[in-house]
JSON list of C-alpha atoms in Angstrom, two decimals:
[
{"chain": "A", "resi": 141, "resn": "MET", "atom": "CA", "xyz": [82.28, 35.92, 108.47]},
{"chain": "A", "resi": 142, "resn": "LEU", "atom": "CA", "xyz": [85.88, 35.18, 107.54]},
{"chain": "A", "resi": 143, "resn": "ILE", "atom": "CA", "xyz": [88.34, 37.88, 106.49]},
{"chain": "A", "resi": 144, "resn": "HIS", "atom": "CA", "xyz": [91.81, 36.89, 105.29]},
{"chain": "A", "resi": 145, "resn": "ILE", "atom": "CA", "xyz": [93.76, 39.71, 103.64]},
{"chain": "A", "resi": 146, "resn": "SER", "atom": "CA", "xyz": [97.32, 39.04, 104.77]},
{"chain": "A", "resi": 147, "resn": "ARG", "atom": "CA", "xyz": [99.45, 36.20, 106.16]},
{"chain": "A", "resi": 148, "resn": "TYR", "atom": "CA", "xyz": [101.20, 38.66, 108.47]},
{"chain": "A", "resi": 149, "resn": "GLN", "atom": "CA", "xyz": [99.92, 38.82, 112.03]},
{"chain": "A", "resi": 150, "resn": "ILE", "atom": "CA", "xyz": [100.69, 42.51, 112.43]},
{"chain": "A", "resi": 151, "resn": "TRP", "atom": "CA", "xyz": [98.32, 43.27, 109.53]},
{"chain": "A", "resi": 152, "resn": "GLN", "atom": "CA", "xyz": [95.68, 40.86, 110.78]},
{"chain": "A", "resi": 153, "resn": "ASN", "atom": "CA", "xyz": [95.66, 42.61, 114.15]},
{"chain": "A", "resi": 154, "resn": "GLU", "atom": "CA", "xyz": [95.52, 46.01, 112.45]},
{"chain": "A", "resi": 155, "resn": "ILE", "atom": "CA", "xyz": [92.65, 44.88, 110.21]},
{"chain": "A", "resi": 156, "resn": "LYS", "atom": "CA", "xyz": [90.82, 43.64, 113.31]},
{"chain": "A", "resi": 157, "resn": "LEU", "atom": "CA", "xyz": [91.02, 47.14, 114.83]},
{"chain": "A", "resi": 158, "resn": "ILE", "atom": "CA", "xyz": [89.69, 48.72, 111.62]},
{"chain": "A", "resi": 159, "resn": "ILE", "atom": "CA", "xyz": [86.85, 46.19, 111.20]},
{"chain": "A", "resi": 160, "resn": "ASP", "atom": "CA", "xyz": [85.94, 46.42, 114.89]},
{"chain": "A", "resi": 161, "resn": "LYS", "atom": "CA", "xyz": [85.73, 50.22, 114.72]},
{"chain": "A", "resi": 162, "resn": "LEU", "atom": "CA", "xyz": [83.62, 50.14, 111.54]},
{"chain": "A", "resi": 163, "resn": "PHE", "atom": "CA", "xyz": [81.35, 47.40, 112.88]},
{"chain": "A", "resi": 164, "resn": "LYS", "atom": "CA", "xyz": [80.77, 49.32, 116.13]},
{"chain": "A", "resi": 165, "resn": "PHE", "atom": "CA", "xyz": [79.78, 52.37, 114.08]},
{"chain": "A", "resi": 166, "resn": "TYR", "atom": "CA", "xyz": [77.07, 50.36, 112.26]},
{"chain": "A", "resi": 167, "resn": "ARG", "atom": "CA", "xyz": [76.02, 48.43, 115.38]},
{"chain": "A", "resi": 168, "resn": "ASN", "atom": "CA", "xyz": [75.58, 51.61, 117.43]},
{"chain": "A", "resi": 169, "resn": "ASP", "atom": "CA", "xyz": [73.40, 53.17, 114.72]},
{"chain": "A", "resi": 170, "resn": "ILE", "atom": "CA", "xyz": [71.28, 50.02, 114.47]},
{"chain": "A", "resi": 171, "resn": "LEU", "atom": "CA", "xyz": [70.91, 49.73, 118.25]},
{"chain": "A", "resi": 172, "resn": "ALA", "atom": "CA", "xyz": [69.93, 53.43, 118.36]},
{"chain": "A", "resi": 173, "resn": "ASP", "atom": "CA", "xyz": [67.30, 52.80, 115.65]},
{"chain": "A", "resi": 174, "resn": "ASP", "atom": "CA", "xyz": [68.86, 55.45, 113.42]},
{"chain": "A", "resi": 175, "resn": "PRO", "atom": "CA", "xyz": [66.58, 55.78, 110.36]},
{"chain": "A", "resi": 176, "resn": "GLN", "atom": "CA", "xyz": [69.50, 56.77, 108.11]},
{"chain": "A", "resi": 177, "resn": "ILE", "atom": "CA", "xyz": [71.33, 53.48, 108.65]},
{"chain": "A", "resi": 178, "resn": "TYR", "atom": "CA", "xyz": [68.14, 51.51, 108.01]},
{"chain": "A", "resi": 179, "resn": "ASN", "atom": "CA", "xyz": [67.54, 53.46, 104.78]},
{"chain": "A", "resi": 180, "resn": "GLN", "atom": "CA", "xyz": [71.09, 52.74, 103.58]},
{"chain": "A", "resi": 181, "resn": "LEU", "atom": "CA", "xyz": [70.90, 49.05, 104.48]},
{"chain": "A", "resi": 182, "resn": "LYS", "atom": "CA", "xyz": [67.52, 48.75, 102.77]},
{"chain": "A", "resi": 183, "resn": "ARG", "atom": "CA", "xyz": [68.94, 50.41, 99.66]},
{"chain": "A", "resi": 184, "resn": "ASP", "atom": "CA", "xyz": [71.89, 48.00, 99.63]},
{"chain": "A", "resi": 185, "resn": "PHE", "atom": "CA", "xyz": [69.51, 45.08, 100.08]},
{"chain": "A", "resi": 186, "resn": "GLU", "atom": "CA", "xyz": [67.03, 46.06, 97.35]},
{"chain": "A", "resi": 187, "resn": "GLU", "atom": "CA", "xyz": [68.69, 48.32, 94.78]},
{"chain": "A", "resi": 188, "resn": "ASN", "atom": "CA", "xyz": [71.50, 48.04, 92.26]},
{"chain": "A", "resi": 189, "resn": "TYR", "atom": "CA", "xyz": [73.62, 51.14, 91.83]},
{"chain": "A", "resi": 190, "resn": "THR", "atom": "CA", "xyz": [76.86, 52.43, 90.39]},
{"chain": "A", "resi": 191, "resn": "TYR", "atom": "CA", "xyz": [79.35, 54.64, 92.17]},
{"chain": "A", "resi": 192, "resn": "THR", "atom": "CA", "xyz": [82.74, 56.08, 91.32]},
{"chain": "A", "resi": 193, "resn": "THR", "atom": "CA", "xyz": [85.75, 55.96, 93.58]},
{"chain": "A", "resi": 194, "resn": "GLY", "atom": "CA", "xyz": [88.77, 57.76, 92.22]},
{"chain": "A", "resi": 195, "resn": "ASP", "atom": "CA", "xyz": [89.04, 56.73, 88.59]},
{"chain": "A", "resi": 196, "resn": "HIS", "atom": "CA", "xyz": [87.17, 53.42, 89.08]},
{"chain": "A", "resi": 197, "resn": "THR", "atom": "CA", "xyz": [83.49, 52.83, 88.53]},
{"chain": "A", "resi": 198, "resn": "VAL", "atom": "CA", "xyz": [81.94, 50.12, 90.66]},
{"chain": "A", "resi": 199, "resn": "GLU", "atom": "CA", "xyz": [78.65, 48.41, 89.93]},
{"chain": "A", "resi": 200, "resn": "TYR", "atom": "CA", "xyz": [76.88, 47.20, 93.07]},
{"chain": "A", "resi": 201, "resn": "ARG", "atom": "CA", "xyz": [74.41, 44.32, 92.75]},
{"chain": "A", "resi": 202, "resn": "SER", "atom": "CA", "xyz": [71.82, 44.01, 95.48]},
{"chain": "A", "resi": 203, "resn": "TYR", "atom": "CA", "xyz": [70.87, 40.93, 97.47]},
{"chain": "A", "resi": 204, "resn": "LEU", "atom": "CA", "xyz": [67.58, 40.77, 95.59]},
{"chain": "A", "resi": 205, "resn": "GLN", "atom": "CA", "xyz": [69.20, 40.75, 92.16]},
{"chain": "A", "resi": 206, "resn": "THR", "atom": "CA", "xyz": [71.84, 38.22, 93.15]},
{"chain": "A", "resi": 207, "resn": "THR", "atom": "CA", "xyz": [69.28, 35.92, 94.77]},
{"chain": "A", "resi": 208, "resn": "ASN", "atom": "CA", "xyz": [66.96, 36.13, 91.77]},
{"chain": "A", "resi": 209, "resn": "GLU", "atom": "CA", "xyz": [69.85, 35.28, 89.43]},
{"chain": "A", "resi": 210, "resn": "VAL", "atom": "CA", "xyz": [70.56, 32.15, 91.46]},
{"chain": "A", "resi": 211, "resn": "ILE", "atom": "CA", "xyz": [66.87, 31.17, 91.60]},
{"chain": "A", "resi": 212, "resn": "ASN", "atom": "CA", "xyz": [66.51, 31.68, 87.84]},
{"chain": "A", "resi": 213, "resn": "SER", "atom": "CA", "xyz": [69.75, 29.83, 87.10]},
{"chain": "A", "resi": 214, "resn": "GLN", "atom": "CA", "xyz": [69.78, 26.81, 84.82]},
{"chain": "A", "resi": 215, "resn": "PHE", "atom": "CA", "xyz": [71.77, 24.92, 87.47]},
{"chain": "A", "resi": 216, "resn": "SER", "atom": "CA", "xyz": [69.12, 23.34, 89.67]},
{"chain": "A", "resi": 217, "resn": "ILE", "atom": "CA", "xyz": [71.64, 21.97, 92.17]},
{"chain": "A", "resi": 218, "resn": "ILE", "atom": "CA", "xyz": [72.69, 25.44, 93.36]},
{"chain": "A", "resi": 219, "resn": "LYS", "atom": "CA", "xyz": [69.19, 26.88, 93.58]},
{"chain": "A", "resi": 220, "resn": "ASP", "atom": "CA", "xyz": [67.57, 24.01, 95.46]},
{"chain": "A", "resi": 221, "resn": "GLY", "atom": "CA", "xyz": [66.15, 25.36, 98.73]},
{"chain": "A", "resi": 222, "resn": "ILE", "atom": "CA", "xyz": [67.09, 29.00, 98.07]},
{"chain": "A", "resi": 223, "resn": "GLU", "atom": "CA", "xyz": [64.32, 31.53, 98.62]},
{"chain": "A", "resi": 224, "resn": "SER", "atom": "CA", "xyz": [64.25, 35.27, 98.35]},
{"chain": "A", "resi": 225, "resn": "ILE", "atom": "CA", "xyz": [63.32, 37.17, 101.51]},
{"chain": "A", "resi": 226, "resn": "CYS", "atom": "CA", "xyz": [62.13, 40.74, 101.93]},
{"chain": "A", "resi": 227, "resn": "TRP", "atom": "CA", "xyz": [63.85, 43.65, 103.70]},
{"chain": "A", "resi": 228, "resn": "ASP", "atom": "CA", "xyz": [61.27, 43.65, 106.53]},
{"chain": "A", "resi": 229, "resn": "ASN", "atom": "CA", "xyz": [62.29, 40.08, 107.48]},
{"chain": "A", "resi": 230, "resn": "VAL", "atom": "CA", "xyz": [65.94, 41.13, 107.65]},
{"chain": "A", "resi": 231, "resn": "LYS", "atom": "CA", "xyz": [65.23, 44.33, 109.56]},
{"chain": "A", "resi": 232, "resn": "GLU", "atom": "CA", "xyz": [63.21, 42.37, 112.12]},
{"chain": "A", "resi": 233, "resn": "HIS", "atom": "CA", "xyz": [66.38, 40.45, 113.15]},
{"chain": "A", "resi": 234, "resn": "LEU", "atom": "CA", "xyz": [69.08, 43.13, 112.83]},
{"chain": "A", "resi": 235, "resn": "TYR", "atom": "CA", "xyz": [68.90, 44.48, 116.37]},
{"chain": "A", "resi": 236, "resn": "HIS", "atom": "CA", "xyz": [69.20, 41.02, 117.93]},
{"chain": "A", "resi": 237, "resn": "VAL", "atom": "CA", "xyz": [72.00, 39.83, 115.64]},
{"chain": "A", "resi": 238, "resn": "VAL", "atom": "CA", "xyz": [74.27, 42.90, 115.74]},
{"chain": "A", "resi": 239, "resn": "SER", "atom": "CA", "xyz": [74.14, 42.93, 119.52]},
{"chain": "A", "resi": 240, "resn": "LYS", "atom": "CA", "xyz": [75.74, 39.44, 119.52]},
{"chain": "A", "resi": 241, "resn": "ILE", "atom": "CA", "xyz": [78.49, 39.78, 116.87]},
{"chain": "A", "resi": 242, "resn": "GLU", "atom": "CA", "xyz": [82.11, 39.69, 118.03]},
{"chain": "A", "resi": 243, "resn": "VAL", "atom": "CA", "xyz": [85.20, 40.65, 116.00]},
{"chain": "A", "resi": 244, "resn": "ARG", "atom": "CA", "xyz": [88.11, 38.24, 116.54]},
{"chain": "A", "resi": 245, "resn": "ALA", "atom": "CA", "xyz": [91.68, 38.04, 115.25]},
{"chain": "A", "resi": 246, "resn": "LEU", "atom": "CA", "xyz": [92.76, 34.42, 115.03]},
{"chain": "A", "resi": 247, "resn": "ASN", "atom": "CA", "xyz": [96.53, 34.10, 114.85]},
{"chain": "A", "resi": 248, "resn": "GLY", "atom": "CA", "xyz": [99.49, 33.09, 116.98]},
{"chain": "A", "resi": 249, "resn": "SER", "atom": "CA", "xyz": [99.89, 36.51, 118.59]},
{"chain": "A", "resi": 250, "resn": "SER", "atom": "CA", "xyz": [96.23, 37.09, 119.49]},
{"chain": "A", "resi": 251, "resn": "GLU", "atom": "CA", "xyz": [94.43, 35.82, 122.54]},
{"chain": "A", "resi": 252, "resn": "ASP", "atom": "CA", "xyz": [91.17, 35.51, 120.60]},
{"chain": "A", "resi": 253, "resn": "SER", "atom": "CA", "xyz": [89.70, 32.08, 119.94]},
{"chain": "A", "resi": 254, "resn": "LEU", "atom": "CA", "xyz": [86.47, 30.60, 118.64]},
{"chain": "A", "resi": 255, "resn": "ALA", "atom": "CA", "xyz": [84.51, 29.40, 121.67]},
{"chain": "A", "resi": 256, "resn": "TYR", "atom": "CA", "xyz": [81.69, 27.43, 120.03]},
{"chain": "A", "resi": 257, "resn": "GLU", "atom": "CA", "xyz": [81.10, 25.45, 123.21]},
{"chain": "A", "resi": 258, "resn": "ASP", "atom": "CA", "xyz": [80.18, 28.66, 125.06]},
{"chain": "A", "resi": 259, "resn": "HIS", "atom": "CA", "xyz": [77.41, 29.42, 122.55]},
{"chain": "A", "resi": 260, "resn": "LYS", "atom": "CA", "xyz": [75.68, 26.08, 122.01]},
{"chain": "A", "resi": 261, "resn": "ASP", "atom": "CA", "xyz": [72.24, 27.39, 122.92]},
{"chain": "A", "resi": 262, "resn": "ASP", "atom": "CA", "xyz": [72.29, 30.91, 121.47]},
{"chain": "A", "resi": 263, "resn": "GLY", "atom": "CA", "xyz": [74.55, 30.56, 118.40]},
{"chain": "A", "resi": 264, "resn": "TYR", "atom": "CA", "xyz": [77.93, 32.13, 117.77]},
{"chain": "A", "resi": 265, "resn": "TYR", "atom": "CA", "xyz": [78.13, 35.30, 115.72]},
{"chain": "A", "resi": 266, "resn": "VAL", "atom": "CA", "xyz": [81.68, 36.25, 114.84]},
{"chain": "A", "resi": 267, "resn": "ILE", "atom": "CA", "xyz": [83.79, 38.08, 112.28]},
{"chain": "A", "resi": 268, "resn": "ALA", "atom": "CA", "xyz": [87.01, 36.01, 112.18]},
{"chain": "A", "resi": 269, "resn": "ILE", "atom": "CA", "xyz": [90.12, 37.75, 110.88]},
{"chain": "A", "resi": 270, "resn": "GLY", "atom": "CA", "xyz": [93.23, 35.70, 110.33]},
{"chain": "A", "resi": 271, "resn": "GLY", "atom": "CA", "xyz": [95.67, 33.99, 108.07]},
{"chain": "A", "resi": 272, "resn": "ASP", "atom": "CA", "xyz": [97.55, 30.72, 108.38]},
{"chain": "A", "resi": 273, "resn": "LYS", "atom": "CA", "xyz": [95.58, 29.66, 111.44]},
{"chain": "A", "resi": 274, "resn": "LEU", "atom": "CA", "xyz": [92.39, 29.89, 109.37]},
{"chain": "A", "resi": 275, "resn": "SER", "atom": "CA", "xyz": [93.90, 28.25, 106.29]},
{"chain": "A", "resi": 276, "resn": "ARG", "atom": "CA", "xyz": [94.99, 25.07, 108.04]},
{"chain": "A", "resi": 277, "resn": "GLY", "atom": "CA", "xyz": [91.71, 23.21, 107.99]},
{"chain": "A", "resi": 278, "resn": "LEU", "atom": "CA", "xyz": [89.75, 25.05, 110.67]},
{"chain": "A", "resi": 279, "resn": "THR", "atom": "CA", "xyz": [86.01, 24.67, 110.07]},
{"chain": "A", "resi": 280, "resn": "LEU", "atom": "CA", "xyz": [84.02, 27.80, 110.83]},
{"chain": "A", "resi": 281, "resn": "GLU", "atom": "CA", "xyz": [80.56, 26.60, 111.78]},
{"chain": "A", "resi": 282, "resn": "GLY", "atom": "CA", "xyz": [77.79, 28.44, 109.97]},
{"chain": "A", "resi": 283, "resn": "LEU", "atom": "CA", "xyz": [80.15, 30.50, 107.81]},
{"chain": "A", "resi": 284, "resn": "THR", "atom": "CA", "xyz": [78.13, 32.54, 105.34]},
{"chain": "A", "resi": 285, "resn": "ILE", "atom": "CA", "xyz": [80.51, 35.27, 104.16]},
{"chain": "A", "resi": 286, "resn": "SER", "atom": "CA", "xyz": [84.15, 34.86, 103.19]},
{"chain": "A", "resi": 287, "resn": "TYR", "atom": "CA", "xyz": [86.48, 37.66, 102.08]},
{"chain": "A", "resi": 288, "resn": "PHE", "atom": "CA", "xyz": [89.70, 35.95, 101.10]},
{"chain": "A", "resi": 289, "resn": "LEU", "atom": "CA", "xyz": [92.44, 37.88, 99.33]},
{"chain": "A", "resi": 290, "resn": "ARG", "atom": "CA", "xyz": [95.05, 35.24, 98.59]},
{"chain": "A", "resi": 291, "resn": "ALA", "atom": "CA", "xyz": [95.51, 33.53, 95.26]},
{"chain": "A", "resi": 292, "resn": "SER", "atom": "CA", "xyz": [96.22, 29.84, 95.32]},
{"chain": "A", "resi": 293, "resn": "LYS", "atom": "CA", "xyz": [96.31, 27.21, 92.62]},
{"chain": "A", "resi": 294, "resn": "MET", "atom": "CA", "xyz": [97.45, 24.50, 94.99]},
{"chain": "A", "resi": 295, "resn": "TYR", "atom": "CA", "xyz": [94.90, 21.71, 95.33]},
{"chain": "A", "resi": 296, "resn": "ASP", "atom": "CA", "xyz": [95.49, 21.13, 99.06]},
{"chain": "A", "resi": 297, "resn": "THR", "atom": "CA", "xyz": [95.12, 24.83, 99.90]},
{"chain": "A", "resi": 298, "resn": "LEU", "atom": "CA", "xyz": [91.85, 25.04, 97.98]},
{"chain": "A", "resi": 299, "resn": "MET", "atom": "CA", "xyz": [90.56, 21.95, 99.78]},
{"chain": "A", "resi": 300, "resn": "GLN", "atom": "CA", "xyz": [91.44, 23.50, 103.15]},
{"chain": "A", "resi": 301, "resn": "MET", "atom": "CA", "xyz": [89.64, 26.69, 102.14]},
{"chain": "A", "resi": 302, "resn": "GLY", "atom": "CA", "xyz": [86.54, 24.63, 101.37]},
{"chain": "A", "resi": 303, "resn": "ARG", "atom": "CA", "xyz": [86.61, 23.23, 104.92]},
{"chain": "A", "resi": 304, "resn": "TRP", "atom": "CA", "xyz": [85.89, 26.67, 106.34]},
{"chain": "A", "resi": 305, "resn": "PHE", "atom": "CA", "xyz": [82.30, 26.18, 105.34]},
{"chain": "A", "resi": 306, "resn": "GLY", "atom": "CA", "xyz": [81.88, 22.79, 106.99]},
{"chain": "A", "resi": 307, "resn": "TYR", "atom": "CA", "xyz": [79.14, 20.46, 105.87]},
{"chain": "A", "resi": 308, "resn": "ARG", "atom": "CA", "xyz": [75.48, 21.14, 106.38]},
{"chain": "A", "resi": 309, "resn": "PRO", "atom": "CA", "xyz": [72.51, 19.65, 104.55]},
{"chain": "A", "resi": 310, "resn": "ARG", "atom": "CA", "xyz": [70.98, 21.96, 101.92]},
{"chain": "A", "resi": 311, "resn": "TYR", "atom": "CA", "xyz": [73.96, 24.35, 102.21]},
{"chain": "A", "resi": 312, "resn": "ARG", "atom": "CA", "xyz": [75.31, 25.74, 98.97]}
]
């Protein structure tokens, strides 16, 4: 996962602390087999819902709805090879995956780095938080989620952003 909210290193490091704390909360509940966290994750996976925060109403679309929209899309190129999976398949892997995820800040003032070579056999599971260091053409192998809060209309910046995903056959 990539998170880029600010160009400023002080904010990237602060965001890392917040994300790390929140992730540990969820990881500890999953590792403790807390039924409440599994119920919430299952709900998020399967159900659409609406909630209000302050004076804003937010509509949440589940994985199942989003996946079905892609599968039923008229654009065959984006749906090729995409299949819907059930909650039980996801739940089966949660314990193993969350025990391996690391939260890293990638900027000039952090000592964190992406050590792909240390994880050749078991895969590398990381939440990468950064700014300019991430926007300069770094390819994040296996990137599946990107939260990027920076508008850009510049062609070269958009091309660099596309490189985060790398190239993999059948990857959309």
